[in-house]
Short mmCIF file of C-alpha atoms and ligand atoms in Angstrom, two decimals:
data_model
loop_
_atom_site.label_atom_id
_atom_site.label_comp_id
_atom_site.label_asym_id
_atom_site.label_seq_id
_atom_site.Cartn_x
_atom_site.Cartn_y
_atom_site.Cartn_z
CA MET A 1 47.07 -34.02 4.15
CA ALA A 2 43.69 -32.46 3.20
CA LEU A 3 43.09 -31.74 6.88
CA ASP A 4 46.48 -30.01 7.15
CA ILE A 5 45.66 -27.76 4.18
CA VAL A 6 42.30 -26.83 5.72
CA LEU A 7 43.99 -26.08 9.04
CA VAL A 8 46.71 -23.91 7.50
CA ALA A 9 44.13 -22.07 5.36
CA GLY A 10 42.00 -21.49 8.46
CA ILE A 11 44.91 -20.09 10.43
CA LEU A 12 45.99 -17.80 7.55
CA LEU A 13 42.42 -16.58 7.10
CA SER A 14 42.08 -15.85 10.80
CA VAL A 15 45.36 -13.90 10.92
CA PHE A 16 44.41 -11.93 7.79
CA VAL A 17 40.91 -11.04 9.00
CA HIS A 18 42.25 -10.17 12.44
CA LEU A 19 44.94 -7.81 11.14
CA LEU A 20 42.61 -6.20 8.61
CA LEU A 21 39.79 -5.54 11.04
CA ARG A 22 42.02 -4.45 13.88
CA ARG A 23 43.68 -1.82 11.67
CA ARG A 24 40.29 -0.60 10.55
CA LEU A 25 38.94 -0.39 14.10
CA GLN A 26 41.98 1.55 15.31
CA SER A 27 41.62 3.94 12.36
CA ILE A 28 38.15 4.87 13.68
CA ARG A 29 39.86 7.38 15.94
CA ARG A 30 41.00 9.51 13.00
CA ILE A 31 37.74 9.81 11.05
CA PRO A 32 35.27 12.64 11.72
CA LEU A 33 32.21 10.82 10.38
CA LEU A 34 32.26 7.57 8.50
CA LEU A 35 29.34 5.88 6.77
CA VAL A 36 29.65 2.26 5.74
CA GLN A 37 27.15 0.10 3.86
CA ARG A 38 26.43 -3.50 4.81
CA ALA A 39 28.16 -6.13 2.68
CA SER A 40 24.84 -7.38 1.36
CA GLN A 41 24.36 -3.92 -0.10
CA SER A 42 27.94 -3.50 -1.20
CA SER A 43 26.90 -2.43 -4.66
CA ALA A 44 25.05 0.50 -3.15
CA ARG A 45 27.02 3.65 -2.35
CA CYS A 46 26.58 6.09 0.50
CA ARG A 47 24.16 8.64 -0.91
CA LYS A 48 26.37 11.51 0.05
CA SER A 49 30.10 11.62 0.56
CA VAL A 50 31.43 12.92 3.84
CA PRO A 51 34.14 15.51 4.46
CA CYS A 52 37.09 13.60 5.82
CA PRO A 53 40.79 14.38 6.16
CA THR A 54 41.72 10.77 5.36
CA PRO A 55 39.47 9.88 2.39
CA SER A 56 40.98 6.41 1.93
CA ASN A 57 39.27 5.41 5.16
CA LEU A 58 35.84 6.21 3.68
CA ALA A 59 35.82 2.97 1.73
CA ALA A 60 36.33 0.95 4.89
CA ARG A 61 33.88 -1.75 5.85
CA TYR A 62 33.95 -3.59 9.16
CA GLY A 63 33.48 -7.18 8.15
CA THR A 64 29.86 -7.68 7.12
CA THR A 65 28.46 -5.33 9.72
CA GLY A 66 27.19 -1.84 8.91
CA VAL A 67 28.95 0.69 11.08
CA VAL A 68 28.57 4.45 11.35
CA VAL A 69 31.06 6.40 13.41
CA ALA A 70 30.53 9.86 14.91
CA CYS A 71 33.86 11.49 15.68
CA SER A 72 33.06 15.17 16.06
CA ALA A 73 31.02 17.38 18.36
CA GLY A 74 28.99 18.32 15.26
CA ALA A 75 28.17 14.73 14.21
CA ALA A 76 27.36 13.27 17.66
CA PRO A 77 24.06 15.18 18.29
CA SER A 78 22.79 14.18 14.82
CA PHE A 79 22.59 10.66 16.25
CA LEU A 80 22.35 11.02 20.04
CA LYS A 81 19.86 13.91 19.99
CA ALA A 82 18.05 14.02 16.64
CA ARG A 83 17.95 10.19 16.21
CA ASP A 84 18.34 9.18 19.84
CA LEU A 85 15.32 6.87 19.98
CA GLN A 86 16.21 5.16 16.71
CA PHE A 87 19.73 4.35 17.98
CA ALA A 88 18.71 3.48 21.56
CA ASN A 89 19.34 -0.27 21.06
CA ARG A 90 22.52 -2.27 21.44
CA PRO A 91 24.01 -4.72 18.91
CA SER A 92 23.94 -8.44 19.83
CA PRO A 93 27.00 -9.02 21.97
CA ILE A 94 28.41 -12.02 20.12
CA SER A 95 31.82 -12.24 21.79
CA GLY A 96 30.29 -11.13 25.08
CA LYS A 97 27.35 -13.54 24.81
CA ASP A 98 28.12 -15.17 28.14
CA VAL A 99 29.18 -12.13 30.16
CA THR A 100 26.04 -10.21 29.15
CA TYR A 101 23.88 -13.28 29.88
CA ASP A 102 23.05 -13.32 26.16
CA GLY A 103 21.87 -9.70 26.23
CA GLN A 104 19.58 -10.43 29.21
CA ASP A 105 21.44 -7.93 31.38
CA PHE A 106 20.86 -4.17 31.70
CA VAL A 107 23.72 -2.62 29.70
CA PHE A 108 23.12 -4.73 26.56
CA ALA A 109 19.30 -4.79 26.76
CA ASN A 110 17.54 -3.34 23.76
CA TYR A 111 15.33 -0.31 24.27
CA GLY A 112 12.13 -1.80 25.69
CA PRO A 113 10.14 -2.47 28.90
CA ARG A 114 12.90 -4.45 30.68
CA TRP A 115 15.53 -1.76 30.03
CA LYS A 116 13.09 0.98 31.08
CA LEU A 117 12.27 -0.81 34.36
CA LEU A 118 15.92 -1.42 35.23
CA ARG A 119 16.85 2.14 34.34
CA LYS A 120 14.02 3.52 36.49
CA LEU A 121 14.84 1.33 39.52
CA THR A 122 18.57 2.04 39.23
CA ASN A 123 17.92 5.76 39.07
CA LEU A 124 15.44 5.75 41.93
CA HIS A 125 17.33 3.59 44.42
CA PHE A 126 20.98 3.60 43.45
CA LEU A 127 22.49 6.01 40.95
CA GLY A 128 20.13 9.00 40.61
CA SER A 129 21.28 12.24 42.27
CA LYS A 130 18.75 11.89 45.12
CA ALA A 131 19.63 8.25 45.84
CA LEU A 132 23.34 9.06 45.80
CA THR A 133 23.06 11.41 48.78
CA MET A 134 21.70 8.49 50.85
CA TRP A 135 24.90 6.50 50.29
CA GLU A 136 27.37 9.30 51.09
CA LEU A 137 28.50 7.69 54.36
CA VAL A 138 29.29 4.43 52.56
CA ARG A 139 31.57 6.31 50.14
CA ARG A 140 33.22 8.14 53.05
CA ASP A 141 33.85 4.86 54.88
CA LYS A 142 35.32 2.99 51.88
CA ILE A 143 37.52 5.88 50.70
CA GLY A 144 38.66 6.27 54.32
CA ARG A 145 39.72 2.60 54.38
CA MET A 146 41.64 3.11 51.13
CA LEU A 147 43.48 6.15 52.55
CA ARG A 148 44.39 4.25 55.73
CA ALA A 149 45.75 1.34 53.65
CA MET A 150 47.86 3.85 51.68
CA LEU A 151 49.08 5.44 54.91
CA GLU A 152 50.17 2.00 56.06
CA SER A 153 52.00 1.46 52.76
CA SER A 154 53.83 4.74 53.23
CA GLN A 155 54.82 3.78 56.80
CA ASN A 156 56.18 0.48 55.48
CA SER A 157 57.92 2.18 52.52
CA ARG A 158 55.77 0.27 50.03
CA PRO A 159 54.62 1.93 46.77
CA VAL A 160 50.88 2.15 46.07
CA MET A 161 49.13 0.92 42.91
CA VAL A 162 46.56 3.67 42.37
CA SER A 163 44.17 1.88 40.02
CA GLU A 164 44.07 -1.29 42.13
CA ALA A 165 43.30 0.69 45.29
CA MET A 166 40.48 2.60 43.56
CA VAL A 167 38.95 -0.55 41.99
CA CYS A 168 38.87 -2.11 45.42
CA ALA A 169 37.21 0.96 47.02
CA SER A 170 34.62 1.35 44.20
CA ALA A 171 33.68 -2.34 44.24
CA ASN A 172 33.25 -2.24 48.00
CA ILE A 173 31.00 0.83 47.72
CA ILE A 174 28.85 -0.91 45.10
CA GLY A 175 28.79 -4.18 47.11
CA GLN A 176 27.75 -2.39 50.30
CA VAL A 177 24.99 -0.34 48.69
CA MET A 178 23.59 -3.12 46.50
CA LEU A 179 24.12 -6.22 48.62
CA SER A 180 24.93 -4.93 52.11
CA ARG A 181 28.40 -6.40 52.03
CA ARG A 182 31.93 -5.55 51.00
CA VAL A 183 33.31 -7.77 48.25
CA PHE A 184 37.03 -7.22 48.58
CA GLU A 185 38.24 -8.10 52.06
CA SER A 186 41.96 -7.74 52.65
CA GLN A 187 41.94 -11.51 53.08
CA GLY A 188 39.43 -14.20 52.09
CA GLU A 189 39.48 -16.59 49.14
CA GLU A 190 35.99 -15.75 47.84
CA SER A 191 36.69 -12.03 47.66
CA LYS A 192 40.02 -12.60 45.98
CA GLN A 193 38.32 -14.74 43.31
CA PHE A 194 35.75 -12.02 42.71
CA LYS A 195 38.42 -9.36 42.25
CA ASP A 196 40.50 -11.54 39.93
CA ALA A 197 37.47 -12.47 37.82
CA ILE A 198 36.45 -8.81 37.27
CA THR A 199 39.99 -7.77 36.40
CA GLU A 200 40.40 -10.64 33.93
CA LEU A 201 36.98 -10.10 32.37
CA LEU A 202 37.73 -6.43 31.73
CA ALA A 203 41.01 -7.35 30.12
CA TRP A 204 39.45 -9.94 27.75
CA SER A 205 36.33 -7.96 26.88
CA GLY A 206 38.54 -5.07 25.77
CA LYS A 207 40.08 -7.16 23.00
CA PHE A 208 39.03 -6.71 19.39
CA SER A 209 36.66 -9.51 18.30
CA ILE A 210 36.43 -10.72 14.70
CA GLY A 211 33.11 -12.49 15.38
CA ASP A 212 31.39 -9.20 16.28
CA PHE A 213 32.13 -7.83 12.80
CA VAL A 214 31.76 -11.05 10.79
CA PRO A 215 28.90 -12.81 12.67
CA ALA A 216 28.79 -15.66 10.13
CA ILE A 217 32.14 -16.96 11.39
CA ALA A 218 31.62 -16.07 15.05
CA TRP A 219 30.99 -19.75 15.86
CA MET A 220 34.58 -20.57 14.90
CA ASP A 221 35.85 -18.29 17.70
CA LEU A 222 39.07 -17.82 15.73
CA GLN A 223 40.80 -15.81 18.44
CA GLY A 224 39.58 -17.99 21.31
CA LEU A 225 38.02 -14.85 22.79
CA GLN A 226 34.59 -16.33 23.49
CA ARG A 227 36.25 -19.28 25.17
CA GLN A 228 38.31 -17.02 27.45
CA LEU A 229 35.33 -14.79 28.27
CA ARG A 230 33.18 -17.87 28.98
CA ARG A 231 35.84 -19.23 31.34
CA VAL A 232 35.91 -15.97 33.33
CA HIS A 233 32.14 -15.65 33.20
CA VAL A 234 31.69 -19.10 34.74
CA LYS A 235 33.80 -17.98 37.73
CA LEU A 236 32.05 -14.63 38.07
CA ASP A 237 28.62 -16.15 37.67
CA ALA A 238 29.33 -18.71 40.41
CA LEU A 239 30.33 -15.89 42.75
CA ILE A 240 27.30 -13.75 41.89
CA THR A 241 25.04 -16.77 42.36
CA ALA A 242 26.58 -17.28 45.82
CA LEU A 243 26.18 -13.58 46.67
CA VAL A 244 22.49 -13.66 45.66
CA ALA A 245 21.89 -16.83 47.70
CA GLU A 246 23.60 -15.28 50.74
CA HIS A 247 21.55 -12.12 50.24
CA GLU A 248 18.32 -14.15 50.26
CA ALA A 249 19.38 -16.08 53.35
CA THR A 250 20.16 -12.89 55.30
CA ALA A 251 16.97 -10.99 54.32
CA HIS A 252 15.70 -11.02 57.93
CA GLU A 253 18.80 -9.07 59.08
CA ARG A 254 17.87 -6.14 56.82
CA GLU A 255 14.26 -5.68 57.88
CA GLY A 256 13.35 -1.99 57.72
CA ARG A 257 16.63 -1.02 55.99
CA PRO A 258 16.54 -2.58 52.53
CA ASP A 259 19.51 -2.39 50.16
CA VAL A 260 19.31 -1.82 46.40
CA LEU A 261 18.81 -5.49 45.55
CA ASP A 262 15.92 -5.74 48.07
CA LEU A 263 14.27 -2.70 46.47
CA VAL A 264 14.73 -4.02 42.93
CA MET A 265 13.38 -7.46 43.88
CA ALA A 266 10.31 -5.83 45.44
CA LYS A 267 9.41 -4.07 42.15
CA ARG A 268 10.64 -6.53 39.57
CA VAL A 269 7.65 -6.46 37.16
CA ASP A 270 7.93 -4.38 33.98
CA ALA A 271 5.23 -2.35 32.18
CA ASP A 272 4.16 -5.43 30.16
CA GLY A 273 3.64 -7.38 33.40
CA VAL A 274 6.77 -9.48 32.76
CA PRO A 275 8.89 -10.07 35.90
CA LEU A 276 12.66 -9.74 35.78
CA SER A 277 14.08 -13.26 35.70
CA ASP A 278 16.85 -14.51 37.97
CA VAL A 279 19.15 -14.25 34.96
CA ASN A 280 18.17 -10.58 34.46
CA ILE A 281 18.97 -9.93 38.12
CA LYS A 282 22.36 -11.62 37.92
CA GLY A 283 23.15 -9.68 34.73
CA PHE A 284 22.16 -6.45 36.48
CA ILE A 285 24.46 -7.12 39.46
CA SER A 286 27.32 -8.13 37.21
CA ASP A 287 26.86 -4.95 35.08
CA MET A 288 27.08 -2.70 38.11
CA PHE A 289 30.40 -4.17 39.20
CA ILE A 290 31.85 -4.20 35.69
CA ALA A 291 30.60 -0.74 34.60
CA GLY A 292 31.13 0.90 37.98
CA THR A 293 34.63 -0.08 39.06
CA ASP A 294 37.28 0.29 36.37
CA THR A 295 35.68 3.31 34.68
CA SER A 296 36.42 5.82 37.45
CA SER A 297 39.68 4.20 38.59
CA ILE A 298 41.22 4.43 35.11
CA ILE A 299 40.51 8.18 34.93
CA ILE A 300 41.81 8.78 38.45
CA GLU A 301 45.02 6.97 37.58
CA TRP A 302 45.47 9.11 34.43
CA ALA A 303 44.72 12.34 36.30
CA LEU A 304 47.36 11.56 38.92
CA ALA A 305 49.91 10.57 36.29
CA GLU A 306 49.29 13.85 34.41
CA MET A 307 49.69 15.85 37.62
CA LEU A 308 52.84 14.02 38.67
CA ARG A 309 54.30 15.18 35.35
CA ASN A 310 52.95 18.72 35.97
CA PRO A 311 53.74 19.43 39.64
CA THR A 312 52.46 23.04 39.43
CA ILE A 313 48.93 21.72 38.79
CA LEU A 314 49.25 19.30 41.69
CA GLN A 315 50.53 22.07 43.97
CA ARG A 316 47.78 24.48 42.96
CA ALA A 317 45.11 21.84 43.70
CA GLN A 318 46.64 21.04 47.10
CA ASP A 319 46.95 24.73 48.04
CA ALA A 320 43.28 25.32 47.16
CA MET A 321 42.23 22.35 49.29
CA ASP A 322 44.38 23.43 52.23
CA GLN A 323 42.65 26.80 52.16
CA VAL A 324 39.15 25.31 52.14
CA ILE A 325 39.69 22.21 54.31
CA GLY A 326 42.88 22.74 56.28
CA LYS A 327 45.04 19.82 57.41
CA ASN A 328 43.14 18.65 60.49
CA ARG A 329 40.50 16.69 58.62
CA ARG A 330 40.12 14.98 55.29
CA LEU A 331 38.02 16.06 52.29
CA ALA A 332 34.23 15.76 52.62
CA GLU A 333 31.91 15.61 49.60
CA SER A 334 30.29 18.84 50.81
CA ASP A 335 33.65 20.65 50.21
CA ILE A 336 33.58 19.91 46.47
CA PRO A 337 31.36 22.88 45.41
CA SER A 338 33.98 25.19 47.00
CA LEU A 339 36.82 23.62 44.98
CA PRO A 340 36.53 24.83 41.34
CA TYR A 341 40.12 23.85 40.47
CA LEU A 342 39.53 20.25 41.60
CA ARG A 343 36.39 20.10 39.47
CA ALA A 344 38.34 21.51 36.50
CA ILE A 345 41.00 18.80 36.96
CA CYS A 346 38.30 16.12 36.83
CA LYS A 347 36.76 17.57 33.64
CA GLU A 348 40.20 17.78 32.02
CA ALA A 349 40.86 14.13 32.91
CA LEU A 350 37.48 13.13 31.44
CA ARG A 351 38.29 15.07 28.25
CA LEU A 352 41.78 13.72 27.67
CA HIS A 353 41.36 10.22 29.10
CA PRO A 354 37.72 9.07 28.84
CA SER A 355 37.79 5.48 30.11
CA THR A 356 35.13 4.28 27.64
CA SER A 357 36.84 5.87 24.67
CA LEU A 358 34.46 4.55 21.96
CA SER A 359 31.47 4.68 24.33
CA LEU A 360 29.26 1.57 24.14
CA PRO A 361 27.87 0.62 20.73
CA HIS A 362 24.34 1.73 19.79
CA TYR A 363 22.22 0.04 17.12
CA THR A 364 19.36 0.82 14.76
CA PHE A 365 17.15 -1.96 13.41
CA GLU A 366 15.53 0.36 10.86
CA ALA A 367 16.89 2.47 8.03
CA CYS A 368 16.90 6.22 8.58
CA GLU A 369 18.24 9.53 7.29
CA VAL A 370 20.77 11.44 9.37
CA ASP A 371 21.69 14.93 8.19
CA GLY A 372 20.77 13.86 4.67
CA TYR A 373 22.84 10.64 4.77
CA HIS A 374 21.18 7.27 4.30
CA ILE A 375 21.74 4.84 7.18
CA PRO A 376 20.80 1.26 6.28
CA PRO A 377 18.89 -0.98 8.72
CA ASN A 378 20.86 -3.01 11.28
CA THR A 379 23.66 -0.48 11.56
CA ARG A 380 25.92 -0.15 14.58
CA LEU A 381 26.75 3.36 15.83
CA VAL A 382 30.13 4.03 17.40
CA VAL A 383 30.67 7.41 19.10
CA ASN A 384 34.32 8.29 19.39
CA VAL A 385 34.32 10.32 22.61
CA TRP A 386 38.12 10.15 22.70
CA ALA A 387 38.50 12.00 19.37
CA ILE A 388 35.74 14.48 20.27
CA GLY A 389 37.61 15.45 23.44
CA ARG A 390 40.79 16.06 21.42
CA ASP A 391 39.23 17.95 18.51
CA PRO A 392 41.59 20.88 17.68
CA ASN A 393 38.63 22.86 16.29
CA VAL A 394 37.15 22.97 19.78
CA TRP A 395 40.05 22.68 22.22
CA GLU A 396 43.21 24.78 22.41
CA HIS A 397 46.35 22.66 22.95
CA PRO A 398 44.10 19.56 22.77
CA LEU A 399 46.80 17.06 23.77
CA GLU A 400 47.98 18.94 26.86
CA PHE A 401 46.56 18.52 30.37
CA LYS A 402 45.47 22.08 31.26
CA PRO A 403 42.55 22.27 33.74
CA GLU A 404 42.58 26.09 33.46
CA LYS A 405 40.53 25.82 30.25
CA PHE A 406 37.53 25.00 32.48
CA LEU A 407 38.01 28.08 34.67
CA SER A 408 37.93 30.91 32.12
CA GLY A 409 37.58 31.54 28.39
CA ARG A 410 35.52 29.99 25.59
CA THR A 411 35.42 26.44 26.98
CA ALA A 412 34.94 27.30 30.68
CA LYS A 413 31.24 26.51 30.75
CA ILE A 414 31.40 23.12 29.03
CA GLU A 415 30.09 20.35 31.30
CA PRO A 416 30.47 16.56 30.76
CA LEU A 417 26.79 15.82 31.43
CA GLY A 418 25.52 14.96 27.96
CA ASN A 419 24.29 18.42 26.88
CA ASP A 420 27.57 19.88 25.59
CA PHE A 421 28.61 17.57 22.76
CA GLU A 422 32.22 18.80 22.84
CA LEU A 423 32.68 16.69 26.00
CA ILE A 424 30.62 13.50 26.29
CA PRO A 425 32.67 10.98 28.31
CA PHE A 426 29.41 9.52 29.66
CA GLY A 427 27.67 9.47 26.26
CA ALA A 428 24.42 11.37 25.72
CA GLY A 429 20.71 10.77 25.13
CA ARG A 430 18.57 7.93 26.49
CA ARG A 431 21.47 5.50 26.86
CA ILE A 432 23.72 8.00 28.63
CA CYS A 433 25.73 6.35 31.43
CA ALA A 434 23.30 5.35 34.19
CA GLY A 435 26.09 5.93 36.72
CA MET A 436 27.14 9.39 35.48
CA TYR A 437 26.59 11.23 38.78
CA ALA A 438 28.12 8.36 40.77
CA GLY A 439 31.10 8.32 38.40
CA LEU A 440 31.58 12.09 38.75
CA ILE A 441 31.41 11.93 42.55
CA MET A 442 33.88 9.05 42.61
CA LEU A 443 36.25 11.08 40.43
CA GLN A 444 35.97 14.32 42.39
CA TYR A 445 35.95 12.71 45.82
CA GLY A 446 38.58 10.10 44.87
CA ILE A 447 41.08 12.47 43.20
CA GLY A 448 40.45 15.17 45.83
CA SER A 449 41.01 12.77 48.75
CA LEU A 450 44.21 11.38 47.24
CA LEU A 451 45.67 14.82 46.47
CA HIS A 452 44.73 16.37 49.80
CA SER A 453 45.84 13.42 51.94
CA PHE A 454 49.27 12.67 50.47
CA HIS A 455 52.44 14.01 48.90
CA TRP A 456 53.05 12.07 45.67
CA LYS A 457 56.00 10.96 43.58
CA PHE A 458 56.61 8.30 40.93
CA ALA A 459 57.97 5.03 42.35
CA ASP A 460 60.13 4.53 39.23
CA ASP A 461 61.82 7.53 37.64
CA ASP A 462 61.40 5.93 34.18
CA GLU A 463 57.66 5.96 34.56
CA GLU A 464 57.53 9.72 34.18
CA LEU A 465 57.63 9.57 30.39
CA ASP A 466 55.48 6.50 29.93
CA MET A 467 51.99 7.74 29.09
CA LYS A 468 51.03 5.03 26.59
CA GLU A 469 47.43 3.80 26.49
CA LYS A 470 46.50 0.13 26.39
CA PHE A 471 44.05 -0.15 23.47
CA GLY A 472 40.75 -1.88 24.18
CA ALA A 473 37.17 -1.20 25.25
CA ALA A 474 38.60 0.79 28.13
CA LEU A 475 41.81 2.83 27.80
CA PRO A 476 43.92 2.31 30.93
CA LYS A 477 47.52 3.36 31.26
CA ALA A 478 49.63 0.66 29.59
CA VAL A 479 52.00 0.71 32.55
CA PRO A 480 49.96 0.97 35.76
CA LEU A 481 50.84 3.96 37.92
CA LYS A 482 52.97 2.99 40.88
CA ALA A 483 53.60 5.86 43.28
CA VAL A 484 55.24 6.58 46.61
CA VAL A 485 53.08 8.58 49.02
CA SER A 486 53.69 10.34 52.31
CA PRO A 487 51.07 11.89 54.59
CA ARG A 488 50.20 15.62 54.47
CA LEU A 489 47.52 15.68 57.17
CA LEU A 490 47.48 15.29 60.93
CA GLU A 491 47.44 11.60 61.84
CA SER A 492 43.99 11.92 63.42
CA ALA A 493 42.55 13.02 60.03
CA TYR A 494 43.05 9.49 58.64
CA MET A 495 41.13 7.74 61.45
C1 HEM B 1 33.85 8.08 35.31
C2 HEM B 1 33.16 6.98 35.30
C3 HEM B 1 32.29 6.47 34.18
C4 HEM B 1 32.38 6.72 32.82
C5 HEM B 1 33.40 7.56 32.07
C6 HEM B 1 31.29 5.98 32.20
C7 HEM B 1 31.02 5.97 30.84
C8 HEM B 1 29.94 5.34 30.26
C9 HEM B 1 29.61 5.37 28.87
C10 HEM B 1 30.39 6.14 27.80
C11 HEM B 1 28.50 4.63 28.68
C12 HEM B 1 27.78 4.35 27.36
C13 HEM B 1 26.79 5.46 27.06
C14 HEM B 1 26.09 5.23 25.74
O1 HEM B 1 25.79 4.09 25.40
O2 HEM B 1 25.86 6.22 25.03
C15 HEM B 1 28.10 4.10 29.97
C16 HEM B 1 27.01 3.30 30.19
C17 HEM B 1 26.66 2.79 31.41
N1 HEM B 1 27.30 3.01 32.61
FE1 HEM B 1 28.87 4.23 32.92
N2 HEM B 1 30.59 5.33 33.17
C18 HEM B 1 31.15 5.61 34.39
C19 HEM B 1 30.74 5.18 35.64
C20 HEM B 1 29.68 4.33 35.87
C21 HEM B 1 29.26 3.84 37.18
C22 HEM B 1 29.92 4.25 38.50
C23 HEM B 1 28.21 2.99 36.97
C24 HEM B 1 27.40 2.18 37.95
C25 HEM B 1 27.73 1.86 39.17
C26 HEM B 1 27.95 2.96 35.54
C27 HEM B 1 26.96 2.23 34.94
C28 HEM B 1 26.64 2.30 33.59
C29 HEM B 1 25.51 1.60 33.02
C30 HEM B 1 24.52 0.70 33.75
C31 HEM B 1 25.52 1.91 31.65
C32 HEM B 1 24.54 1.42 30.59
C33 HEM B 1 23.39 2.41 30.48
C34 HEM B 1 22.33 1.96 29.49
O3 HEM B 1 22.63 1.18 28.60
O4 HEM B 1 21.19 2.42 29.61
N3 HEM B 1 28.86 3.77 34.91
N4 HEM B 1 28.99 4.55 30.92
#
């Protein structure tokens, strides 16, 4: 009997906390700047109140964790520029303890020698603008394979799933450059497991976690989230372990033409003389696949859905590409500087549908003052890039997809590269997305290739109106875009 009462009380408590915190987290989107004190200091008040259209939200507290949210182009630089170093850490990933290898990976590393080394090596050999030019042929090959698979679908009257096709192409690009191998074969059990594990992990890690906001009860894992993430992590880790072992065994085949993992392994000692451990290396590989696949594909899917609903935009983009490229060959990356409308489409998609809508959390261990406001120690910073991109004080018709705003007028010169705080889909400051240039190329080259190569229409007529987002760490379309394509180029252009 006593046990039953405890069980029922536990379940009620979990439902209550879950509903309360989830509502609060979703309300983050509506608040320009919110300061919250830690529970242990609940008697203290914010030293200064903050202008806010929904004042009732000011009193919010996210469990026992101090959280500050920047939701405007004015507030973001106060943290990411003026206090960038202070907030350059990450909070402990409690729900994601396993998938981040207990914070031993790159993305969740605190600001320190290990993070600096990984950032430097990644920039030098993989994701920096100079390194990216070396891998152009890999991108051309993998996008070419994707287009040929879509051509085959069109010949067999099968619809294409845009996001799935792009995830596959991006993961194969990353696999080839980092590990000298594709990861998603069209057949093969190991590759299928890899793909399924990444897809499942992204789905679970997007869910709201009570334990992250009330660490004292994290061990109870009330939602079963840690258990689910651990289950997926075990699968993914086994596959990464196998990939690393295979990579070691085939080292002799790559003599004189090292891949990214070879280059990282050759320089794996940080400024304190501490070598990257095998766990750090596995975390690094896992991060690249997780951070580098779904992020671009989600935005490409949204951009296509927006254009399918606005055929004049689609037509204008295709006409511009026909003029520059013609129909005898497919898009090359070197065409992109001559295609301002395509670049404007990509910026508009990044503004309206940033895949990492609340960025990644930052963290300060020490107290500080920001614009005269007191920030207590151990506070988490959330930057709402989604709300910033839709701010009516900056953007005209903020909810409409209108690439023209990036061609002329007041907002034409805004770039998404971390300097213009009205548009920061990649974040800003020291922890800005390490794959920003790669992400941009994947968007421009991916969207451009799809638009230029095919005529597009929705597979289901009902889909036209369905533009709902699926709330989580990433914001994909709730109903994945399924489209029917038909070729626009000469057949030889797809070979
Ligand atoms: C359009 C595509 C992408 C978008 C919108 C995006 C967005 C972001 C955002 C918002 C952050 C957090 C920044 C912050 O903490 O302030 C981030 C971090 C990161 N991204 Fe991306 N990303 C994209 C593509 C990529 C790609 C292709 C890769 C790698 C292959 C990548 C690797 C990373 C890494 C490693 C970090 C962590 C950086 C650090 O903590 O120092 N991203 N990304």
